[in-house]
Amino acid sequence: QGGLMPLGGLEENSGYKGMGLAMLVEVLGGVLGGSNFGTRIRRWQGPLSDAAAKEKEQRQGGPAAAAGANLGQAFIALDPSFFCGGFAERMAEFIHQMHGLQPGEGQPDVVVPGELEHNACLEQTANGIKLHASLVDGLDQLGEAFGIAKVKIEREED
């Protein structure tokens, strides 16, 4: 009973697969896409300074990411019917299996990737998008600066 073990951790738990999948992401998004990859990617907090870029270039023997992030993207389109028949039914069964997993103690029900976003989309389509008051104020100020009408909002009753 159950599904795949989480990636990472000890080899006995298939932990080595985590590095292989991480490398695959780097190869598809960076190496294959002609973008930065691995240690060539700038720090999360912002672009590299000129000094840091030169140091990084010397250390790696290649161009640094001083001009911007240069992060790659990989998009892969697959036709499930090319592989085998019954994809929709098999996928529905797999999702049903995932929903049937016992959540960890104190955790919400198990959901599949995209499910929370899909539920939020349905909720927002039916009831509108909730915006924080400070965001609405910021949008109104920006709109005023460019001569655009204020955001029309309907306030919830407390």
XYZ file of C-alpha atoms in Angstrom:
158
model
C 0.000 0.000 0.000
C 1.203 3.482 -0.760
C 3.050 5.228 -3.531
C 6.599 6.150 -4.392
C 8.978 7.010 -1.607
C 9.916 10.691 -1.389
C 12.995 11.669 -3.362
C 16.206 12.446 -1.567
C 17.525 10.872 1.597
C 19.205 7.514 1.977
C 19.973 5.277 -0.982
C 17.899 2.517 0.640
C 14.871 4.760 0.073
C 15.798 5.524 -3.547
C 17.241 8.866 -2.447
C 19.762 8.902 -5.286
C 16.925 9.550 -7.753
C 16.593 13.110 -6.481
C 19.947 14.149 -7.906
C 19.205 12.502 -11.251
C 15.894 14.351 -11.554
C 17.512 17.628 -10.502
C 20.188 17.137 -13.156
C 17.520 16.377 -15.764
C 15.819 19.690 -14.967
C 19.165 21.509 -15.323
C 19.907 19.780 -18.637
C 16.478 20.533 -20.110
C 16.145 24.104 -18.845
C 19.759 25.225 -18.900
C 22.217 23.135 -20.873
C 19.879 22.218 -23.754
C 18.165 25.615 -23.735
C 21.389 27.630 -23.958
C 20.734 29.275 -20.580
C 22.660 29.406 -17.339
C 22.767 26.196 -15.339
C 24.173 24.858 -12.090
C 26.626 27.241 -10.453
C 26.307 29.693 -13.364
C 22.904 30.783 -12.073
C 22.993 34.042 -10.140
C 22.059 34.188 -6.486
C 18.336 34.348 -5.763
C 18.533 37.784 -4.128
C 19.498 39.668 -7.253
C 21.860 40.045 -10.180
C 25.576 39.580 -9.691
C 27.704 42.647 -9.147
C 30.502 43.195 -11.675
C 33.119 41.997 -9.179
C 31.149 38.883 -8.331
C 30.542 38.185 -12.013
C 34.255 38.414 -12.851
C 35.167 36.198 -9.908
C 32.546 33.651 -10.919
C 33.716 33.705 -14.549
C 37.323 33.059 -13.496
C 36.259 30.266 -11.148
C 34.145 28.506 -13.783
C 36.102 29.281 -16.909
C 33.040 30.583 -18.709
C 30.708 33.563 -19.061
C 28.955 34.738 -15.924
C 25.368 35.839 -15.472
C 26.072 39.537 -14.832
C 23.740 40.786 -17.581
C 20.703 39.118 -16.051
C 19.386 35.852 -14.818
C 19.326 34.071 -18.213
C 17.167 31.308 -16.782
C 15.945 28.704 -19.244
C 12.591 27.064 -19.738
C 11.738 23.643 -21.071
C 8.355 22.768 -22.497
C 7.658 19.205 -23.501
C 4.471 18.177 -25.287
C 3.550 14.499 -25.330
C 0.721 12.765 -27.116
C -0.421 10.072 -24.643
C -2.067 8.067 -27.424
C 1.367 7.510 -28.944
C 2.363 5.388 -25.940
C -0.682 3.288 -25.123
C -4.458 3.386 -25.185
C -6.708 4.285 -22.273
C -4.603 7.145 -20.931
C -7.557 9.125 -19.532
C -8.937 6.122 -17.661
C -5.506 5.079 -16.375
C -4.742 8.640 -15.241
C -8.097 8.908 -13.479
C -7.352 5.652 -11.659
C -3.901 6.921 -10.649
C -5.348 10.189 -9.306
C -7.968 8.165 -7.426
C -5.134 6.118 -5.877
C -3.333 9.312 -4.817
C -6.511 10.697 -3.247
C -6.874 7.409 -1.349
C -3.466 7.747 0.333
C -3.487 8.344 4.071
C -2.223 11.876 4.777
C 0.477 12.412 7.359
C -0.621 13.054 10.902
C -2.143 16.522 11.185
C -1.925 17.086 7.422
C -4.782 17.878 5.005
C -5.984 15.369 2.419
C -3.550 14.336 -0.307
C -3.951 16.373 -3.496
C -2.274 16.045 -6.878
C -0.224 18.801 -8.568
C -2.468 21.532 -9.953
C -5.505 20.499 -7.917
C -5.317 23.374 -5.417
C -4.894 25.866 -8.265
C -7.815 24.334 -10.181
C -10.035 24.568 -7.089
C -8.981 28.194 -6.570
C -9.815 28.944 -10.225
C -13.292 27.456 -9.826
C -13.828 29.439 -6.611
C -12.632 32.702 -8.186
C -14.682 32.171 -11.338
C -17.798 31.701 -9.248
C -17.153 34.332 -6.557
C -14.538 36.742 -7.888
C -10.891 37.266 -7.045
C -10.101 38.434 -3.521
C -7.474 41.174 -3.449
C -5.767 42.597 -0.396
C -6.719 46.223 0.249
C -3.098 47.383 -0.056
C -2.865 45.810 -3.534
C -6.039 47.593 -4.641
C -4.662 50.879 -3.287
C -1.382 50.331 -5.164
C -3.212 49.529 -8.392
C -5.370 52.631 -7.982
C -2.279 54.819 -7.485
C -0.613 53.302 -10.530
C -3.777 53.738 -12.575
C -4.070 57.363 -11.502
C -0.489 58.014 -12.628
C -1.332 56.661 -16.098
C -4.879 58.003 -16.353
C -6.563 54.621 -15.924
C -9.816 54.252 -14.004
C -9.739 52.829 -10.487
C -10.187 49.118 -9.927
C -13.863 48.296 -9.510
C -14.304 46.248 -6.377
C -17.122 44.789 -4.409
C -16.389 44.745 -0.708
C -17.295 41.751 1.386
C -19.593 42.300 4.291
C -17.778 41.633 7.591
